[in-house]
C-alpha positions as YAML, in Angstrom:
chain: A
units: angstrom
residues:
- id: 1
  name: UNK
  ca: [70.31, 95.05, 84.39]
- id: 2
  name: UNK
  ca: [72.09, 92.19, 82.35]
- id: 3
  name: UNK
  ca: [73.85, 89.75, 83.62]
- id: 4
  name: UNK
  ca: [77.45, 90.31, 83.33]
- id: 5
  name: UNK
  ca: [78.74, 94.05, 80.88]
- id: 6
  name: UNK
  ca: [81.66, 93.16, 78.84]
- id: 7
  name: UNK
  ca: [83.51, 95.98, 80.50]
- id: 8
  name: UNK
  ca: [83.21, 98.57, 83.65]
- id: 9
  name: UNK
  ca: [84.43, 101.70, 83.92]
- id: 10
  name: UNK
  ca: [85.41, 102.32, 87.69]
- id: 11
  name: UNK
  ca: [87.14, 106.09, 88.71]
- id: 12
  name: UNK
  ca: [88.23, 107.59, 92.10]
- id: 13
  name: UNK
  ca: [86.60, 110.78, 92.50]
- id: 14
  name: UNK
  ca: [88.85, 113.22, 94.75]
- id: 15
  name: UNK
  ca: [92.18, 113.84, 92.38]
- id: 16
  name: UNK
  ca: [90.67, 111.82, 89.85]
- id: 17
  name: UNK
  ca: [87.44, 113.26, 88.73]
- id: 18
  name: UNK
  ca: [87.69, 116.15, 91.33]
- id: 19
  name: UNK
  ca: [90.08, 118.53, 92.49]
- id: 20
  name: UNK
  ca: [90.14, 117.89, 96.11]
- id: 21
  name: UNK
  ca: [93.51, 119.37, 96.73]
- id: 22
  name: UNK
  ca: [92.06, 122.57, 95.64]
- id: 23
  name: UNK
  ca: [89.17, 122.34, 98.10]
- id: 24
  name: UNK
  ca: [91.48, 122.01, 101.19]
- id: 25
  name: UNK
  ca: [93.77, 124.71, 99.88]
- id: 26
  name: UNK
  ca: [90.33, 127.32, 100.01]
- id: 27
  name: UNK
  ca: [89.49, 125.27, 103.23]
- id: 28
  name: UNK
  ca: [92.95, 125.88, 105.16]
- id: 29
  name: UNK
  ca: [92.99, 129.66, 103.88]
- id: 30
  name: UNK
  ca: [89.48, 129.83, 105.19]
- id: 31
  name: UNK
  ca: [90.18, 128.81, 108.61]
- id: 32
  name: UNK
  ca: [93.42, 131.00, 109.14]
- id: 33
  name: UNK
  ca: [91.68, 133.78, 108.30]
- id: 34
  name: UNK
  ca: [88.46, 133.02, 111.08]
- id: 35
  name: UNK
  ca: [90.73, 131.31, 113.39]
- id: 36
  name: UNK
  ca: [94.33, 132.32, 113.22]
- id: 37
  name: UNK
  ca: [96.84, 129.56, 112.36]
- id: 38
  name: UNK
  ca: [96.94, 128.40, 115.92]
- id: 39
  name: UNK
  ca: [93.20, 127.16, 115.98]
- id: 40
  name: UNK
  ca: [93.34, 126.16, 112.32]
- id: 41
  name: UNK
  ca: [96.36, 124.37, 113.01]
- id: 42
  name: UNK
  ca: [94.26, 122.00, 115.91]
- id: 43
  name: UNK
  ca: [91.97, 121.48, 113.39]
- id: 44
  name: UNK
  ca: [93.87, 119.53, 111.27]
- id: 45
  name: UNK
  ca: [95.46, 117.86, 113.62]
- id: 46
  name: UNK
  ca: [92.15, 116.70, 114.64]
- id: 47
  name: UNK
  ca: [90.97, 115.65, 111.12]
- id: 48
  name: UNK
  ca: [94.17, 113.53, 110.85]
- id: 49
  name: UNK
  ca: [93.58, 112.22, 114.42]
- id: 50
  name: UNK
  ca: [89.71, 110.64, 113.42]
- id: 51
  name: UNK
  ca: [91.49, 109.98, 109.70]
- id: 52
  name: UNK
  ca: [93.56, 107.64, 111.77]
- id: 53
  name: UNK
  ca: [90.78, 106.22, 113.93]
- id: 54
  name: UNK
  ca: [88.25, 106.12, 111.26]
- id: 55
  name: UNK
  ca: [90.34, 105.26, 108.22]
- id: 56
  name: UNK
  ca: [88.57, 108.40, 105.85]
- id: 57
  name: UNK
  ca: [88.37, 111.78, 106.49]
- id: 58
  name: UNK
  ca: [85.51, 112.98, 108.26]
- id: 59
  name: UNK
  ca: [85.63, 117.31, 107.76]
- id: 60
  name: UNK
  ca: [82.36, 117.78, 109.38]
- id: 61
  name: UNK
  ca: [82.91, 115.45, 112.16]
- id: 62
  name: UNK
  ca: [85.94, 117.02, 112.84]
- id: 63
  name: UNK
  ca: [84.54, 120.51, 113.27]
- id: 64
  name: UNK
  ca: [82.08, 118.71, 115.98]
- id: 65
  name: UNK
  ca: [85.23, 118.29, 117.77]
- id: 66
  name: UNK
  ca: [86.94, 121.81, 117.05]
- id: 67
  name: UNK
  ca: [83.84, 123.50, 119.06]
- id: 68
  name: UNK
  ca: [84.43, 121.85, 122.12]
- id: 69
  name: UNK
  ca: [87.02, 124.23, 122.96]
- id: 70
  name: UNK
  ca: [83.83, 127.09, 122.50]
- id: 71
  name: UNK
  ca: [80.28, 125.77, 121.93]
- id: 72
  name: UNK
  ca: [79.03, 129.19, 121.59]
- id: 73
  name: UNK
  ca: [81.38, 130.30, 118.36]
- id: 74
  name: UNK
  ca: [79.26, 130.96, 115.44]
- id: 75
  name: UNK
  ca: [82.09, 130.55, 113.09]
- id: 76
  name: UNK
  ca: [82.42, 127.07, 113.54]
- id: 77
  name: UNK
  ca: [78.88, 126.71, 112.35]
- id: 78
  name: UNK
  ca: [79.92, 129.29, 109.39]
- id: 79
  name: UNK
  ca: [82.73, 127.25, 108.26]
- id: 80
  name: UNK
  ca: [80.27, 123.70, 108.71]
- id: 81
  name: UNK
  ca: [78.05, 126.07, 105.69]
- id: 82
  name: UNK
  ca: [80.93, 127.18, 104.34]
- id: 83
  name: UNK
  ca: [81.81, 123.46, 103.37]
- id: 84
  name: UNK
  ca: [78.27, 122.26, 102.80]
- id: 85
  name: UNK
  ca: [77.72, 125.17, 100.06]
- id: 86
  name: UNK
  ca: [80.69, 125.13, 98.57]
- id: 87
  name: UNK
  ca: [80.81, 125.46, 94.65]
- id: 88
  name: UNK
  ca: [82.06, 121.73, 94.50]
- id: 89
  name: UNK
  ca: [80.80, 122.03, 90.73]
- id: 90
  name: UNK
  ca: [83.58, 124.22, 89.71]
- id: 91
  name: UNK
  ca: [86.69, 122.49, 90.81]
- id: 92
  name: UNK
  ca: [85.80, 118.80, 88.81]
- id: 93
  name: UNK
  ca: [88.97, 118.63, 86.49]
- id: 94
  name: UNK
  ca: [88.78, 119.84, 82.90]
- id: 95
  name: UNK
  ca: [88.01, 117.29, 80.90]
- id: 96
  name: UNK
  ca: [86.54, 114.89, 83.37]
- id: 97
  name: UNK
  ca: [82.82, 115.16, 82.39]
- id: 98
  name: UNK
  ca: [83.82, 114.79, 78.83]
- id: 99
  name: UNK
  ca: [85.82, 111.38, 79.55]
- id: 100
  name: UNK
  ca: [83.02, 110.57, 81.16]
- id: 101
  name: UNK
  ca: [80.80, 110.47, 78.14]
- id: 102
  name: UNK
  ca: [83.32, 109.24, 75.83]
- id: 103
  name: UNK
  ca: [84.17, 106.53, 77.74]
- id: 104
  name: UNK
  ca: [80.47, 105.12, 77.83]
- id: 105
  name: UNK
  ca: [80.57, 103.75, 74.39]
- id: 106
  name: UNK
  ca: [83.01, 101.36, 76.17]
- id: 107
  name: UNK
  ca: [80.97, 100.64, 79.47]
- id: 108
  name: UNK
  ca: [78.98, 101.54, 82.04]
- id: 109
  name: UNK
  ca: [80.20, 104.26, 84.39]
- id: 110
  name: UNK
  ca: [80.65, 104.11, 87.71]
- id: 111
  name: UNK
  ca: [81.95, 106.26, 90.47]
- id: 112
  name: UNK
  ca: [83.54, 104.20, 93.72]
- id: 113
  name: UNK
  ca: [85.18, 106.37, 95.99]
- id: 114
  name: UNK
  ca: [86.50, 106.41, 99.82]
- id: 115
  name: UNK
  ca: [84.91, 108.91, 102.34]
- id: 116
  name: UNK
  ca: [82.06, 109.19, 104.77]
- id: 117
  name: UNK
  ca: [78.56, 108.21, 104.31]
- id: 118
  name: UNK
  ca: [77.12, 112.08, 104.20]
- id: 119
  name: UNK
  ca: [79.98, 114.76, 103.29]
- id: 120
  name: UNK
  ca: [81.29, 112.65, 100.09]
- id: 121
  name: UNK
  ca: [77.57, 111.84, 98.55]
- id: 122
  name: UNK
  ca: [77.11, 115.10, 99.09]
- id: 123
  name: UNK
  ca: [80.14, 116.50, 97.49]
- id: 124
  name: UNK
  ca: [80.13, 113.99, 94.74]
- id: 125
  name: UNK
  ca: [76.13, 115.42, 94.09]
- id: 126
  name: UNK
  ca: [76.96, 119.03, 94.02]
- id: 127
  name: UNK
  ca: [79.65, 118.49, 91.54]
- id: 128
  name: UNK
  ca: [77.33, 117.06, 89.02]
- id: 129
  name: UNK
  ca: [79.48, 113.92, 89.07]
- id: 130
  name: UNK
  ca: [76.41, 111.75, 90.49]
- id: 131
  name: UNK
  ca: [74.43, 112.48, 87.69]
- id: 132
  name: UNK
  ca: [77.11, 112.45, 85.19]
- id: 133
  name: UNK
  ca: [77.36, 108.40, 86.38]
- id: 134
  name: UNK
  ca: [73.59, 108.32, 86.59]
- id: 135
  name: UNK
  ca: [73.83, 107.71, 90.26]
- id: 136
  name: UNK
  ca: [76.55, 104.90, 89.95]
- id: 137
  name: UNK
  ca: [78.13, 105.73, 92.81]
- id: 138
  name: UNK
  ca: [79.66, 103.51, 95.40]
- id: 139
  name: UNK
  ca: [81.50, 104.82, 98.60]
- id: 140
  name: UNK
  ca: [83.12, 102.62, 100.71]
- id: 141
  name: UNK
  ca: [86.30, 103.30, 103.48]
- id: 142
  name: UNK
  ca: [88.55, 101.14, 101.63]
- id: 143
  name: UNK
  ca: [87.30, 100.54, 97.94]
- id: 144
  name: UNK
  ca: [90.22, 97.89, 97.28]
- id: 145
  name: UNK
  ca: [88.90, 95.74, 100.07]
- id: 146
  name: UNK
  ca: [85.46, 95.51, 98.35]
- id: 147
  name: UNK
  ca: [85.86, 93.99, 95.11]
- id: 148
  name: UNK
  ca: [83.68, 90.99, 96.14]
- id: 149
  name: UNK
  ca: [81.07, 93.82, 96.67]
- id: 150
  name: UNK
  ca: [81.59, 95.76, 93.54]
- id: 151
  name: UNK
  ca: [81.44, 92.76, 91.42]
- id: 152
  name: UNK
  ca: [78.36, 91.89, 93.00]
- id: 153
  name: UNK
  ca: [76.88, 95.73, 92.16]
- id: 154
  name: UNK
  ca: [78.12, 95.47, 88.79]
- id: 155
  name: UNK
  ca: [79.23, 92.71, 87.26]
- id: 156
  name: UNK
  ca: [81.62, 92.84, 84.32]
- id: 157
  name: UNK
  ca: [83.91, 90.27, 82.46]
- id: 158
  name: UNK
  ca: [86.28, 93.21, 82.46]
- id: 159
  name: UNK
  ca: [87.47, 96.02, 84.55]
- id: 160
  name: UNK
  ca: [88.69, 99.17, 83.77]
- id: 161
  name: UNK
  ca: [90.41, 101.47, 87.56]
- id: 162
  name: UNK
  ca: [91.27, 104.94, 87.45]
- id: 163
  name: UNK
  ca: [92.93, 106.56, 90.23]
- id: 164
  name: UNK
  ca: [95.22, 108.77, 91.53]
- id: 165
  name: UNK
  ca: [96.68, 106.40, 93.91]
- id: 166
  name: UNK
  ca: [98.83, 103.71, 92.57]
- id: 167
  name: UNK
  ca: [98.68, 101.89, 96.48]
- id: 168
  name: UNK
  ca: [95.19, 100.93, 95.37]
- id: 169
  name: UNK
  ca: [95.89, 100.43, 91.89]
- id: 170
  name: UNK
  ca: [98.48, 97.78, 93.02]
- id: 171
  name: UNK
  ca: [96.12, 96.42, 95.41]
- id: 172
  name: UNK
  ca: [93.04, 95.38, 93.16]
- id: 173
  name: UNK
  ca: [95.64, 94.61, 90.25]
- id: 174
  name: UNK
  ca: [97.04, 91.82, 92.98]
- id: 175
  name: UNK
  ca: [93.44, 90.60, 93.32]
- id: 176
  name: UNK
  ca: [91.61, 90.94, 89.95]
- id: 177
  name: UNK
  ca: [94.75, 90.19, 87.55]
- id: 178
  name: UNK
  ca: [94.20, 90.31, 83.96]
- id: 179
  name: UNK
  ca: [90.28, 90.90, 84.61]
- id: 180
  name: UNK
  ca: [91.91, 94.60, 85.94]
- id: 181
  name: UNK
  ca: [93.02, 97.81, 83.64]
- id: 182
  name: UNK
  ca: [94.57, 99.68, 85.81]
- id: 183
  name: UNK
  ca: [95.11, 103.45, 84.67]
- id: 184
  name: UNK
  ca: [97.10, 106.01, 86.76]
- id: 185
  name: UNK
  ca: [96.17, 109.72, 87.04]
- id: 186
  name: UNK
  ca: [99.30, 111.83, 88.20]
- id: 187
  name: UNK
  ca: [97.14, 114.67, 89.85]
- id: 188
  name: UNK
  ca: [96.63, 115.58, 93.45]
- id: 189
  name: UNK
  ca: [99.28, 114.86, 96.03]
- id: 190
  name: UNK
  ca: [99.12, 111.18, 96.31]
- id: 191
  name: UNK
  ca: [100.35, 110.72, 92.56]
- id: 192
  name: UNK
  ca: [103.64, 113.09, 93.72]
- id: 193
  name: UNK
  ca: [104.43, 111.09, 96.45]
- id: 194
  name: UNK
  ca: [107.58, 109.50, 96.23]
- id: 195
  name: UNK
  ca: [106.32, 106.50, 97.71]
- id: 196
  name: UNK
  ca: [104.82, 104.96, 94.92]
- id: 197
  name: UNK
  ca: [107.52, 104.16, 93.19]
- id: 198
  name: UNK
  ca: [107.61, 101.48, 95.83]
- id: 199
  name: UNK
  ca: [104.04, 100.12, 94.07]
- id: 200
  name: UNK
  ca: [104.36, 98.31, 90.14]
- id: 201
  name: UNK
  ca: [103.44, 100.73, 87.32]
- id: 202
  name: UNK
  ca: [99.75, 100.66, 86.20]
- id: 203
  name: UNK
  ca: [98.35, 99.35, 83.31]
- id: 204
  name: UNK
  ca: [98.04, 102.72, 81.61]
- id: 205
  name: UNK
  ca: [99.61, 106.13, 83.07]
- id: 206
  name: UNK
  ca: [98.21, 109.83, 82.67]
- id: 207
  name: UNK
  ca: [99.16, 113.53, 83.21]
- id: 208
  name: UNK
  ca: [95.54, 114.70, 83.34]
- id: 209
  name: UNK
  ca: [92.00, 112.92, 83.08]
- id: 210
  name: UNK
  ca: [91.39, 114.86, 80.36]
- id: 211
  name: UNK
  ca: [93.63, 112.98, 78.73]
- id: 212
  name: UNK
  ca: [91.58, 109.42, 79.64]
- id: 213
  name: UNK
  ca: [89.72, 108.56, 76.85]
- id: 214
  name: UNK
  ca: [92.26, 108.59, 73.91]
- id: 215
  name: UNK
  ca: [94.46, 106.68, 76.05]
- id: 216
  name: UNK
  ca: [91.92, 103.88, 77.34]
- id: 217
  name: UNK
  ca: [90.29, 103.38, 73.92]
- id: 218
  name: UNK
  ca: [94.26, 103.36, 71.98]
- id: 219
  name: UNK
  ca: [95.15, 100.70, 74.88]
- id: 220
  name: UNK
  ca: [91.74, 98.60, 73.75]
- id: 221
  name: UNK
  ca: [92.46, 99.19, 70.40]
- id: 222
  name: UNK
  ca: [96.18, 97.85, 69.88]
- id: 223
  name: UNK
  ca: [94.61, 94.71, 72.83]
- id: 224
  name: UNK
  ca: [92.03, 94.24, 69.73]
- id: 225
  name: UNK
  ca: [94.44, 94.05, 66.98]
- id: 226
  name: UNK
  ca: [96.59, 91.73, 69.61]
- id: 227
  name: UNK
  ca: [93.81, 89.39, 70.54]
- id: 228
  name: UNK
  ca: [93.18, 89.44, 66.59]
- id: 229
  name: UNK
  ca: [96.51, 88.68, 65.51]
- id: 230
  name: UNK
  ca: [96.76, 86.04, 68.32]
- id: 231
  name: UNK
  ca: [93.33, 83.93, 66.51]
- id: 232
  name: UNK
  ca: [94.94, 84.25, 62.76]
- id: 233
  name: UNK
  ca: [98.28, 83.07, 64.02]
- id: 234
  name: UNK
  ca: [96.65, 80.00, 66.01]
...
């Protein structure tokens, strides 16, 4: 590994790379159907109870607390496979996987998402992400807190963030400055809320991911011609 790259490509994965929303929708509809809304309704309420205590969201944990109420219901242990088997592969984002490998002509790759320690390697590995990002995956409970540690992991002169949440777009823009490109996918729920107009704009804003790699290399391009025109005018 050298030194320092020139640049590194960090990306989200759930709403960035991956359609999570979609996987809670099947999820939900899942539940209601094995459980009646009632039941399914406590579940979620528990996931947002250890999403509070934890600071992620822990699915499988929160099934170990849904079965108190009946240790002997197979269908808890059902929807615990249901989750674990799941064709994660088929809801990553058109366009993703070929941003992806666009994009490394620019960088290095590298995957650095919130979540748990054995549902979201696991999810990010059955998508075909982890080996899309040759296994340059990072997974931490609050990624914006851990810039010390991701510049340690991979150190870069330059950064390049994409996410769909602008809250911690803003909050490693604050940290890393100018060292930061900070590009904003408007997918998934987060990117709707009307909260973030409370955060600054990023860097660079997109519809879809798909739509990444033209805009990230037509940002470095006219920064090029800039930095360029910047030298002959000195």
């Amino acid at each position: 590994m050298p030194d320092s790259d020139d640049v590194i490509l960090l990306f989200d994965c759930d709403n960035t790379l991956f359609d999570n929303d979609a996987v809670l929708e099947d999820l939900r509809s899942r539940m209601e159907h094995d459980f009646g809304k009632t039941d399914s309704d406590r579940y979620w309420a528990i996931s947002e109870t250890l999403r509070i205590e934890l600071g992620y969201v822990d699915y499988l944990g929160a099934f170990q607390c849904f079965r108190r109420k009946d240790r002997s219901d197979t269908n808890v242990m059902r929807m615990s496979s249901f989750l674990i088997d799941y064709p994660f592969a088929g809801r990553v984002y058109p366009g993703a996987l070929d941003a992806l490998r666009r994009l490394r002509a620019m960088g290095r790759t590298v995957i650095v998402s919130d979540g748990d320690a054995v549902f979201q390697p696991h999810k990010i590995k059955r998508s075909g992400l982890w080996d899309e990002v040759r296994g340059r995956v990072l997974i931490y409970i609050h990624k914006e807190t851990m810039l010390d540690e991701i510049a340690r992991c991979y150190p870069a002169l330059r950064y390049v963030m994409v996410d769909d949440k602008l809250r911690i777009l803003s909050a490693m823009k604050q940290s890393w400055g100018e060292r930061l490109t900070t590009v904003f996918v408007r997918q998934g729920h987060y990117a709707r809320d009307p909260d973030v107009i409370a955060y600054p704009p990023a860097d660079i804003v997109i519809e879809h991911i798909g739509d990444l790699s033209e805009a990230v290399l037509a940002a470095r391009s006219g920064s090029d011609r800039q930095s360029k025109f910047d030298k002959e005018s000195s």
